[in-house]
Short mmCIF file of C-alpha atoms and ligand atoms in Angstrom, two decimals:
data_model
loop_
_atom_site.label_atom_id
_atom_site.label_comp_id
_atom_site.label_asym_id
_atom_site.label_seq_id
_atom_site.Cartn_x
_atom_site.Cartn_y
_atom_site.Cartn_z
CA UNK A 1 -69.01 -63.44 90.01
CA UNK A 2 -67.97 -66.89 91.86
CA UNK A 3 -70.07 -68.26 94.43
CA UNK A 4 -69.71 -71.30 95.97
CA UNK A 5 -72.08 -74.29 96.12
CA UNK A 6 -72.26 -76.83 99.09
CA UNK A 7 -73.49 -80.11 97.67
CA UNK A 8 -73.05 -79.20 94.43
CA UNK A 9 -72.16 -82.71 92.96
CA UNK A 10 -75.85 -84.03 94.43
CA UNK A 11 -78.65 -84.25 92.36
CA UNK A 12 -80.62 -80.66 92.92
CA UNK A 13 -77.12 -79.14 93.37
CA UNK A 14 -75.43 -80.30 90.22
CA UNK A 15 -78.35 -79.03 87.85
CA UNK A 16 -78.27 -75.66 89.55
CA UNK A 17 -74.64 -75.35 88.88
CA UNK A 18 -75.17 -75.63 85.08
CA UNK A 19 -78.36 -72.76 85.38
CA UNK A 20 -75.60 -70.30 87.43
CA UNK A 21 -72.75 -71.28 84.90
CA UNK A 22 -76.11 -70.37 81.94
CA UNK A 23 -76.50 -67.20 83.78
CA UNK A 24 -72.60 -66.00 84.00
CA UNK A 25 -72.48 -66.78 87.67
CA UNK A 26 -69.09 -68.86 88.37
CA UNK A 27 -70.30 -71.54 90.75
CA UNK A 28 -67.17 -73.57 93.13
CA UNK A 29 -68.88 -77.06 94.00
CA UNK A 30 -68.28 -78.23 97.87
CA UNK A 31 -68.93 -81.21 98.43
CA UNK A 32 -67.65 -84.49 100.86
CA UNK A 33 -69.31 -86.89 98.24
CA UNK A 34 -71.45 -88.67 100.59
CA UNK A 35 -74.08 -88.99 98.75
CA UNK A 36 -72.56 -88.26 94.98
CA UNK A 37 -70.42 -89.28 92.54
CA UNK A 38 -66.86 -87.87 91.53
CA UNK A 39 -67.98 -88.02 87.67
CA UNK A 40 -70.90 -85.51 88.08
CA UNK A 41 -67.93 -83.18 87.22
CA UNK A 42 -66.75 -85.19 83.98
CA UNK A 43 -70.83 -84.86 83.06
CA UNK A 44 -71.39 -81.36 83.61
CA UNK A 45 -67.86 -80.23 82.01
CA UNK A 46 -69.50 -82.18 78.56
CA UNK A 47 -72.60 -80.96 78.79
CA UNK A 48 -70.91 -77.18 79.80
CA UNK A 49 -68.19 -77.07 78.29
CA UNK A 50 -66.52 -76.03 81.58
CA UNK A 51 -64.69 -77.71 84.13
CA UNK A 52 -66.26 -76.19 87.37
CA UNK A 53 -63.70 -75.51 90.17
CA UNK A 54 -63.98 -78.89 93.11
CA UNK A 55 -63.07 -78.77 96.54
CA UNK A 56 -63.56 -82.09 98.44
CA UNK A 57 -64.69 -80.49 101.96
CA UNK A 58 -67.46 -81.08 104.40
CA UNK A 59 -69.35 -77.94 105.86
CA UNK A 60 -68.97 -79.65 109.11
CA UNK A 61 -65.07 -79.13 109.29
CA UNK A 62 -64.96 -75.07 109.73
CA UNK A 63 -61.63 -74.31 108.86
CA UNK A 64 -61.49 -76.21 105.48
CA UNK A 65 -64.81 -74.23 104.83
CA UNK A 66 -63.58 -71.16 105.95
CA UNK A 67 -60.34 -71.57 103.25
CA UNK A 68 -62.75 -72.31 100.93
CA UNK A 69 -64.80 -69.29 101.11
CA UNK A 70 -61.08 -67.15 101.22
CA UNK A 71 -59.56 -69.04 98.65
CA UNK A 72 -62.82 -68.77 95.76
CA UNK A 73 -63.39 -65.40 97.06
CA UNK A 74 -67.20 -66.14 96.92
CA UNK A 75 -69.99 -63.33 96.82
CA UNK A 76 -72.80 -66.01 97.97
CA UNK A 77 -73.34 -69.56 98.90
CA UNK A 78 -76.00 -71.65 97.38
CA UNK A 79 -76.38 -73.97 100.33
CA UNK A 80 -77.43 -77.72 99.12
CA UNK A 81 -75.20 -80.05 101.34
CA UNK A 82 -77.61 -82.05 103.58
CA UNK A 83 -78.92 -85.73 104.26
CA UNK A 84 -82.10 -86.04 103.26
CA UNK A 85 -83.65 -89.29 103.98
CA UNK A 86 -86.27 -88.73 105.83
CA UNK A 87 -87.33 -92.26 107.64
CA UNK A 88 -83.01 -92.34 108.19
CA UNK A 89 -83.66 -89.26 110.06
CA UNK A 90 -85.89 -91.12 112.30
CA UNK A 91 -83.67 -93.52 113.51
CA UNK A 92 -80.27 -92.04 113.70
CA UNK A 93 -81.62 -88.26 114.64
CA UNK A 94 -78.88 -86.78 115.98
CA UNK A 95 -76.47 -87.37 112.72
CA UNK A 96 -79.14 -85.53 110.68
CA UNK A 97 -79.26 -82.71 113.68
CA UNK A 98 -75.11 -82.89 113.42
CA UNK A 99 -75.06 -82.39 109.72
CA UNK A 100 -77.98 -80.25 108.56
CA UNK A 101 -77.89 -77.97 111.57
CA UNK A 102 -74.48 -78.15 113.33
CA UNK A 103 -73.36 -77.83 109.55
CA UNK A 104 -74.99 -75.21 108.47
CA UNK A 105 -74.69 -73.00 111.66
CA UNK A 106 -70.76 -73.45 111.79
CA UNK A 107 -71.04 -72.06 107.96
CA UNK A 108 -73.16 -69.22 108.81
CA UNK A 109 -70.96 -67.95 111.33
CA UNK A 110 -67.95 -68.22 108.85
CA UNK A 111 -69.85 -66.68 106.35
CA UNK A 112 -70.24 -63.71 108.61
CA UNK A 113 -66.54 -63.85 109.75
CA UNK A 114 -65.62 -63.88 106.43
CA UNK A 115 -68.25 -60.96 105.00
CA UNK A 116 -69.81 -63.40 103.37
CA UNK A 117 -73.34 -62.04 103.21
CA UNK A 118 -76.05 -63.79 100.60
CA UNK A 119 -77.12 -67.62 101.08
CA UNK A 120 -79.34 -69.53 99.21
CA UNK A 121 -80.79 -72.43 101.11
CA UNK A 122 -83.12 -75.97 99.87
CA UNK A 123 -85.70 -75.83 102.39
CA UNK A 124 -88.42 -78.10 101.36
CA UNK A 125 -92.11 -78.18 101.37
CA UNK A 126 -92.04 -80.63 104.60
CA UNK A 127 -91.28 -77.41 106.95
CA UNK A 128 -95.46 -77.40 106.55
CA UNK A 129 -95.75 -80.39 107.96
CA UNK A 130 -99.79 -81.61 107.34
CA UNK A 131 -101.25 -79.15 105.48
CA UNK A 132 -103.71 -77.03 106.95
CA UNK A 133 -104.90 -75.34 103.45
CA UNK A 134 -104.06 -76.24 99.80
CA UNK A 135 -102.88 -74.97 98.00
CA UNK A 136 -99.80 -73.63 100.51
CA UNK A 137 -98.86 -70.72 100.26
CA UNK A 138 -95.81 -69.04 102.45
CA UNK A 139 -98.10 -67.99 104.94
CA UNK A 140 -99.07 -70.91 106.35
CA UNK A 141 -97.66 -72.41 109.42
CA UNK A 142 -94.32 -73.81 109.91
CA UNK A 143 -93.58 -77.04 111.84
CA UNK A 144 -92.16 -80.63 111.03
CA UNK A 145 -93.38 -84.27 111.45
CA UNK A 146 -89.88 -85.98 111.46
CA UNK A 147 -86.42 -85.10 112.41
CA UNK A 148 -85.42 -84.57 108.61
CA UNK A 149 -88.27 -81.74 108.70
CA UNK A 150 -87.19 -80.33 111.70
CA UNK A 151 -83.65 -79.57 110.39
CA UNK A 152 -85.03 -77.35 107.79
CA UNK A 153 -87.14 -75.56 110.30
CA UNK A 154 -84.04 -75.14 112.47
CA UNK A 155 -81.80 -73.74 109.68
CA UNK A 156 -84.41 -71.54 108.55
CA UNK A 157 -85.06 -69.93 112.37
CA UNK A 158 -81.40 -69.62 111.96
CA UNK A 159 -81.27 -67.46 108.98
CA UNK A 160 -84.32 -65.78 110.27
CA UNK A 161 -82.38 -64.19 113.48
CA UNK A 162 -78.60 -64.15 111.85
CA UNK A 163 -81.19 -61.75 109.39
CA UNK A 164 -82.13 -60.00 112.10
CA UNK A 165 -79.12 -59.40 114.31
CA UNK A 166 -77.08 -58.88 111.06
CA UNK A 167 -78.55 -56.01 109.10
CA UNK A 168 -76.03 -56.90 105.82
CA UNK A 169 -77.63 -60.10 105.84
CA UNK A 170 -79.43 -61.73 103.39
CA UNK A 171 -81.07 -65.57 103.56
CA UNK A 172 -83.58 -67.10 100.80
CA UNK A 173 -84.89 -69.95 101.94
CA UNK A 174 -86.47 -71.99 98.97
CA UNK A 175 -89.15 -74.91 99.69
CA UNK A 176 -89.04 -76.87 97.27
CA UNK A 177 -92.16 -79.38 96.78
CA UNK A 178 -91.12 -82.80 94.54
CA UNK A 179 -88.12 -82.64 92.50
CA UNK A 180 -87.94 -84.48 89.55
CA UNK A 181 -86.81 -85.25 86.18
CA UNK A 182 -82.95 -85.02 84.63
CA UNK A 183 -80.89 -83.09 82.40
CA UNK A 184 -82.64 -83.44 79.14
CA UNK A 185 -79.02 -84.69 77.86
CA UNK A 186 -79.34 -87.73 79.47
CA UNK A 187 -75.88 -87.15 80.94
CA UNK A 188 -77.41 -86.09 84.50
CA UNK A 189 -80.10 -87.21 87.11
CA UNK A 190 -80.73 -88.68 89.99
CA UNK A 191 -79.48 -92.03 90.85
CA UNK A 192 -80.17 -92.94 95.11
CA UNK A 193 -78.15 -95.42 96.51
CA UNK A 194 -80.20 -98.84 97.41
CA UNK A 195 -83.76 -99.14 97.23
CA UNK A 196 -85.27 -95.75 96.81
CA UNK A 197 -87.49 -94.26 98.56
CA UNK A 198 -89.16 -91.63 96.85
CA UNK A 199 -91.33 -92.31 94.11
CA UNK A 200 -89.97 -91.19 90.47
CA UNK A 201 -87.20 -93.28 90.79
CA UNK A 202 -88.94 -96.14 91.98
CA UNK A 203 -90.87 -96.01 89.11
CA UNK A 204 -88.24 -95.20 86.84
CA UNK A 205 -85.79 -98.16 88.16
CA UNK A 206 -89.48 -100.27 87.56
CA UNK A 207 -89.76 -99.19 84.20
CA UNK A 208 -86.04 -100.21 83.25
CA UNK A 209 -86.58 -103.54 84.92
CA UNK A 210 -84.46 -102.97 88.02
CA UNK A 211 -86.97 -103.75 90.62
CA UNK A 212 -90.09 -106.04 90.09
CA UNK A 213 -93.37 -103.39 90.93
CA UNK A 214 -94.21 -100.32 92.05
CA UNK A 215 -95.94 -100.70 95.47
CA UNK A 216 -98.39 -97.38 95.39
CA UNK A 217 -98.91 -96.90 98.77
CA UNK A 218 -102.67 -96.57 99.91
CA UNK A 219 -105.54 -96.12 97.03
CA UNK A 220 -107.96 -94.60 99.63
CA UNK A 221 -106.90 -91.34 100.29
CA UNK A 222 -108.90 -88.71 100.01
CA UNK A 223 -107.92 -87.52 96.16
CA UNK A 224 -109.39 -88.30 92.74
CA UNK A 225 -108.55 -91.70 91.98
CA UNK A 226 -107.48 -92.52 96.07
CA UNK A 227 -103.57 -92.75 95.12
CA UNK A 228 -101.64 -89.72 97.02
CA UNK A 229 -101.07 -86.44 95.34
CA UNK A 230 -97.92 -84.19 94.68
CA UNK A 231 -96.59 -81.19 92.83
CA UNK A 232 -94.07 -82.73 90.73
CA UNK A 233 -91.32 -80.51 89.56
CA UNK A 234 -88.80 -80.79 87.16
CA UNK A 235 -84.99 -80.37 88.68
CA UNK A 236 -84.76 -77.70 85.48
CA UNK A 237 -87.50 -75.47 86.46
CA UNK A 238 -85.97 -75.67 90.21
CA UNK A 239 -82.21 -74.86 89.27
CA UNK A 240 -83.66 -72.07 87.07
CA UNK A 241 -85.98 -70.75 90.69
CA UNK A 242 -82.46 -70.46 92.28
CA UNK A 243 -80.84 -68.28 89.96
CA UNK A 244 -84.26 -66.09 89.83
CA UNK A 245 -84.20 -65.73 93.95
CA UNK A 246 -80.84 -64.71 94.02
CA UNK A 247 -80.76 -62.25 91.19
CA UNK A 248 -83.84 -60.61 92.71
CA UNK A 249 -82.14 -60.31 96.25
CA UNK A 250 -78.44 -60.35 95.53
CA UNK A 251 -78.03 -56.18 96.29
CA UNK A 252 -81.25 -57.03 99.51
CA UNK A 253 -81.02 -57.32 102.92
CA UNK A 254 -83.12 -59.71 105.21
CA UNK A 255 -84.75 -63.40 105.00
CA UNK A 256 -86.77 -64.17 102.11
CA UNK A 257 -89.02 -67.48 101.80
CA UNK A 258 -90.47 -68.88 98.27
CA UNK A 259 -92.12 -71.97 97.56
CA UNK A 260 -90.99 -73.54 94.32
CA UNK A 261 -93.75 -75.34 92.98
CA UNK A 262 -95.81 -76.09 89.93
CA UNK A 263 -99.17 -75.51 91.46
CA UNK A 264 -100.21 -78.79 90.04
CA UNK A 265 -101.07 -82.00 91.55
CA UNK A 266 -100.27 -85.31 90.04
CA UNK A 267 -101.37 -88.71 91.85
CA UNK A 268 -99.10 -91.73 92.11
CA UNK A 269 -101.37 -93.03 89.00
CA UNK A 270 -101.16 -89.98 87.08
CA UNK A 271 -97.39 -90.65 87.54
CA UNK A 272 -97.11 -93.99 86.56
CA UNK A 273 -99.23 -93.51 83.50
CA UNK A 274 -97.31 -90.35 81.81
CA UNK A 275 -94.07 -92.62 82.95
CA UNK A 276 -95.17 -95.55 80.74
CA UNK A 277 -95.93 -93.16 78.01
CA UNK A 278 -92.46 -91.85 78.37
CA UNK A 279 -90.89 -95.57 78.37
CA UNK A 280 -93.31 -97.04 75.55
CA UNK A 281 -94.20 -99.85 78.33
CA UNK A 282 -96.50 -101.05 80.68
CA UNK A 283 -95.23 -100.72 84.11
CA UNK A 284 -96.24 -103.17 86.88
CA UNK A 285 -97.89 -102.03 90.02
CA UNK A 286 -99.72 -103.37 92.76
CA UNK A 287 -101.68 -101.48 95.78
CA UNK A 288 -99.98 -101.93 99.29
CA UNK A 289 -100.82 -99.99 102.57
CA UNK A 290 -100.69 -96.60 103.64
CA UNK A 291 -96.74 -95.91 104.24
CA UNK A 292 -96.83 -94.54 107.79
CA UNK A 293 -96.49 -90.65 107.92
CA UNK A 294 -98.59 -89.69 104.17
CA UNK A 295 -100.08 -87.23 103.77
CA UNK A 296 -103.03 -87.34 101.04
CA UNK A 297 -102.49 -84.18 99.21
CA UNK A 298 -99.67 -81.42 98.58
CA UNK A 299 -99.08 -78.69 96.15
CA UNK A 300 -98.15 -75.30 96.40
CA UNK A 301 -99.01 -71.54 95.93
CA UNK A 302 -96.16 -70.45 94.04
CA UNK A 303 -97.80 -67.14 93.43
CA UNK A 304 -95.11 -65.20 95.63
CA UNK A 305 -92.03 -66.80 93.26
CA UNK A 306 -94.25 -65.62 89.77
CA UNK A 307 -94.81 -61.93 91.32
CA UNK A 308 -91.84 -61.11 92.70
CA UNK A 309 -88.89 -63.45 90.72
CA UNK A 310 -90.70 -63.51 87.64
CA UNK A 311 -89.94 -66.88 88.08
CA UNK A 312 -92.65 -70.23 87.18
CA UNK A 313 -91.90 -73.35 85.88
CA UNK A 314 -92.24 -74.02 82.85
CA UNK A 315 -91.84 -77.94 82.44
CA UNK A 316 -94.44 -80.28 82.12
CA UNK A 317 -95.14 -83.70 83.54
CA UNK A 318 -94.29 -85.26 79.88
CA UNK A 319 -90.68 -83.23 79.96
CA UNK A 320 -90.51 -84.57 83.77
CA UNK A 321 -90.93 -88.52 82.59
CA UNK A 322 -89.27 -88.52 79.21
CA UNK A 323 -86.16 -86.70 80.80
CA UNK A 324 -85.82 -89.39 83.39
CA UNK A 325 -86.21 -92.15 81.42
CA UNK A 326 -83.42 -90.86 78.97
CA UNK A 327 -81.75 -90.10 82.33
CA UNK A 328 -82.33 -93.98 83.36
CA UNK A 329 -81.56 -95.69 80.40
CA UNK A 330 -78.03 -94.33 79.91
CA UNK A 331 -77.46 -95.17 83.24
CA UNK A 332 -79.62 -97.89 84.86
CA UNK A 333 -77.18 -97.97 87.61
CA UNK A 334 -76.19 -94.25 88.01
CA UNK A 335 -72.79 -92.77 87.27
CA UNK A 336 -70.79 -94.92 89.43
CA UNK A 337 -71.36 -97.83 86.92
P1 NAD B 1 -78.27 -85.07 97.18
O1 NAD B 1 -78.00 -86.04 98.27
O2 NAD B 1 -78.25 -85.56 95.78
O3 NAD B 1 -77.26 -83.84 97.30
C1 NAD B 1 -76.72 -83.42 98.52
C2 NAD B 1 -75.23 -83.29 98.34
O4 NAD B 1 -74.67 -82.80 99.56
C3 NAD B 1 -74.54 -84.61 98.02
O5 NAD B 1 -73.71 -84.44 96.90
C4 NAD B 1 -73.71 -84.92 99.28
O6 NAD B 1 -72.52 -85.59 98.96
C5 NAD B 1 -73.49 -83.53 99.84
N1 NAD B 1 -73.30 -83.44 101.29
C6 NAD B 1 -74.07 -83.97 102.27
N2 NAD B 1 -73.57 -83.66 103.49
C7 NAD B 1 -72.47 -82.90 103.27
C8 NAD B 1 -71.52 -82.29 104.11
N3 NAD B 1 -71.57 -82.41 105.46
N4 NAD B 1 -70.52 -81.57 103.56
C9 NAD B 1 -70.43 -81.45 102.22
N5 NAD B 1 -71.27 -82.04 101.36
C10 NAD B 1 -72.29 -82.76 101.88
O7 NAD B 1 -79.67 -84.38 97.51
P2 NAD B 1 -80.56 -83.42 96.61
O8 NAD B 1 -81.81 -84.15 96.28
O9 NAD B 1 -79.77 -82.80 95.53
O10 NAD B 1 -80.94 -82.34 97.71
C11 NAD B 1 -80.26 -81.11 97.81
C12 NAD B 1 -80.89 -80.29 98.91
O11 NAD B 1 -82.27 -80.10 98.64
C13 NAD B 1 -80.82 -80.95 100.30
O12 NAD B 1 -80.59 -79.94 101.25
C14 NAD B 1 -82.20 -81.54 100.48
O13 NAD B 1 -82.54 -81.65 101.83
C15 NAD B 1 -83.04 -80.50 99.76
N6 NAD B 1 -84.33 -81.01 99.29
C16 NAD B 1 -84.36 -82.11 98.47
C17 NAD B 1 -85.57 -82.60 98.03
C18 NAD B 1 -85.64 -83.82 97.16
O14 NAD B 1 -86.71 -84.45 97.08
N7 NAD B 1 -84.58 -84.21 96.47
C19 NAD B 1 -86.76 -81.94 98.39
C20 NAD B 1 -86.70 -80.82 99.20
C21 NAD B 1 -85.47 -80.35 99.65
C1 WQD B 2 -94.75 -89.24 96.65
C2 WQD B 2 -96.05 -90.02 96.62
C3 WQD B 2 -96.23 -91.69 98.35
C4 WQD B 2 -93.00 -94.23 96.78
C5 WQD B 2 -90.59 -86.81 100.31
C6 WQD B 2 -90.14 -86.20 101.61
C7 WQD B 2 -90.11 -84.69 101.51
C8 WQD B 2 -89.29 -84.23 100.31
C9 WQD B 2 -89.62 -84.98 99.05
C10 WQD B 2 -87.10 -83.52 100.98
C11 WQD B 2 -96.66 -90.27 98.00
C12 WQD B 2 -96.20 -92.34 96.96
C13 WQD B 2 -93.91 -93.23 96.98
C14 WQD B 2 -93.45 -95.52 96.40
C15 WQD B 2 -95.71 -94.69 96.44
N1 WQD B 2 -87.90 -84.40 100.51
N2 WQD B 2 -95.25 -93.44 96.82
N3 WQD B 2 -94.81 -95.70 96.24
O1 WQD B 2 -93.36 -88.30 100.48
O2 WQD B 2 -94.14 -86.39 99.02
O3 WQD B 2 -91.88 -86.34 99.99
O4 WQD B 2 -89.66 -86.39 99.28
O5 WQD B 2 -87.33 -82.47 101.49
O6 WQD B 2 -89.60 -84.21 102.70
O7 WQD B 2 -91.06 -86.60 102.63
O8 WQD B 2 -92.36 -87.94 98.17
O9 WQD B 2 -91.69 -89.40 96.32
O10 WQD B 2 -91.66 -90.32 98.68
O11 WQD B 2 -93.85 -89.88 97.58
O12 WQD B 2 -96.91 -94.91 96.27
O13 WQD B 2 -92.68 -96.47 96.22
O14 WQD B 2 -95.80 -91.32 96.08
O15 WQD B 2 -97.12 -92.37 99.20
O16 WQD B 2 -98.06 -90.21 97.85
P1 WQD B 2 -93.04 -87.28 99.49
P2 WQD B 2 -92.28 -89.44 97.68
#
């Protein structure tokens, strides 16, 4: 079976092709390369074995993805093309609104032309917005604090009612809470363009001595030790949740929602810690404020993906670090180096 995979040379994307390909599902990357490299395909053919099938496309330009879904003949599309910057979605809105929702509505309405009827989207954790319970479970409200957040929200509704009206339709939307880690060949992993903004890789471009310190932002929330706290999970466990959701639902109907979590939370400390472990080396920090828009404390209830995919990861915190620092040390400066 083929399906196809928008964004599928990214970072979540590329590690979920290599679970389908595990799994005998034939997976067709899509991708415009924004935001990836043209050798994720040279890394995933050594550690596969395979060279997966590339089309250079955007999912904004409808008739190239239209030819695409003829051409592979897909049965599904696992649905990871996006921009996902969050504070870039605050200033320049409308290109996020373009791309993640104009995007993703032009495919769902070739998907239907086409009978294209299963899709597999990365919804994230942030459709919660500020928690009003922990752990989170599905059930708990669904709204957005930035215009990032709100294009996941959108392109959920979306699937919700194409669900709906549609009754061969079928939409799992997956939030995921903190990916992490890298292929544990140290061939694949994440590698953002300038400084980053998320924390794992700040710490892990730290620990290689790319940047100077890790600035943990605010030491007086709430939590433990006053340092935020996330559910970490490893990009393995995730890629692995994908292939679960879909071969639960692949003969369903109807919109499906799953968090994708570990149900554990780690503080920025706890992080930095098991990531000097992992490098052998002490890694410079220093306290700085609050960054605007934190929230203290997130992990999920990933009860509803353990009862009904059978699915729960499986990685720990020491597999997250060590991975990434192989991941980071073959490539201090990412595949394009
Ligand atoms: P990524 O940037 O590494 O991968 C996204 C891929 O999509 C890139 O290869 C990029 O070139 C491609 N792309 C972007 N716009 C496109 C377009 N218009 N047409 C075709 N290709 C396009 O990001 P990632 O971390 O792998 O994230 C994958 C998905 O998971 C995204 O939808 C993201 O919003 C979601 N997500 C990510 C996180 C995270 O922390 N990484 C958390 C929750 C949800
Ligand atoms: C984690 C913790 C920071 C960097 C973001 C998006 C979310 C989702 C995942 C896509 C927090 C602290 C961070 C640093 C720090 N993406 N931190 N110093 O904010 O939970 O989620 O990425 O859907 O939408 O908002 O992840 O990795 O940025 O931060 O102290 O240099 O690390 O304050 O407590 P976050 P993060």
């Amino acid at each position: 079976m083929k399906v196809l995979v928008t964004g599928g040379m990214g970072y979540i994307g590329s590690h979920t092709c290599i679970a389908l390909h595990e799994a005998g599902i034939t997976p067709v990357i899509y991708d415009n390369l924004s935001n990836a490299s043209a050798r994720v395909l040279d890394q995933l053919e050594k550690i596969t074995g395979t060279r997966f099938e590339f089309i250079l496309g955007d999912i904004q330009d409808e008739q190239q993805f239209k030819l695409a879904l003829k051409h592979t003949k897909a049965e599904a599309v696992f649905h990871f093309a996006a921009l996902k910057a969050v504070g870039e979605s605050t200033e320049q809105p409308l290109r996020y609104y373009q791309n993640n929702v104009s995007g993703t509505l032009s495919m769902l309405q070739n998907m239907q032309d086409e009978g294209v009827n299963h899709i597999i989207f990365s919804s994230s954790a942030t459709v919660y917005g500020e928690p009003d319970y922990l752990p989170i479970d599905e059930k708990h409200p669904i709204r957005a604090t930035n215009p990032y957040g709100w294009t996941k929200v959108m392109v959920e509704q979306a699937m919700q009612d194409v669900c709906n009206a549609n009754s061969q339709f079928m939409g799992i939307a997956l939030r995921y809470f903190n990916p992490v880690g890298a292929h544990p060949s140290g061939l694949l992993g994440e590698s953002p363009n300038g400084i980053p903004n998320n924390l794992m890789p700040f710490i892990a471009q730290t620990a290689v001595g790319k940047r100077d310190v890790v600035n943990i932002f605010g030491d007086d929330y709430d939590t433990e030790d006053g340092t935020g706290v996330r559910d970490y999970i490893h990009v393995l466990d995730l890629a692995k949740g994908h292939v679960a959701a879909f071969m639960q639902h692949k003969t369903d109907t109807a919109f499906h929602a799953y968090n994708l979590g570990t149900g554990q939370g780690y503080s920025v400390l706890d992080m930095i810690k098991a990531f000097s472990a992992s490098a052998n080396k002490d890694i410079p920090y220093k306290i700085a404020p609050r960054r605007a828009g934190d929230i203290a404390c997130n992990y999920a209830d990933a009860t509803k993906a353990q009862n009904t995919l059978n699915w729960h990861a499986e990685l720990t915190l020491s597999d997250m670090t060590n991975d990434t620092w192989r991941w980071q040390t073959n490539y201090p400066s990412g595949l394009e180096s």
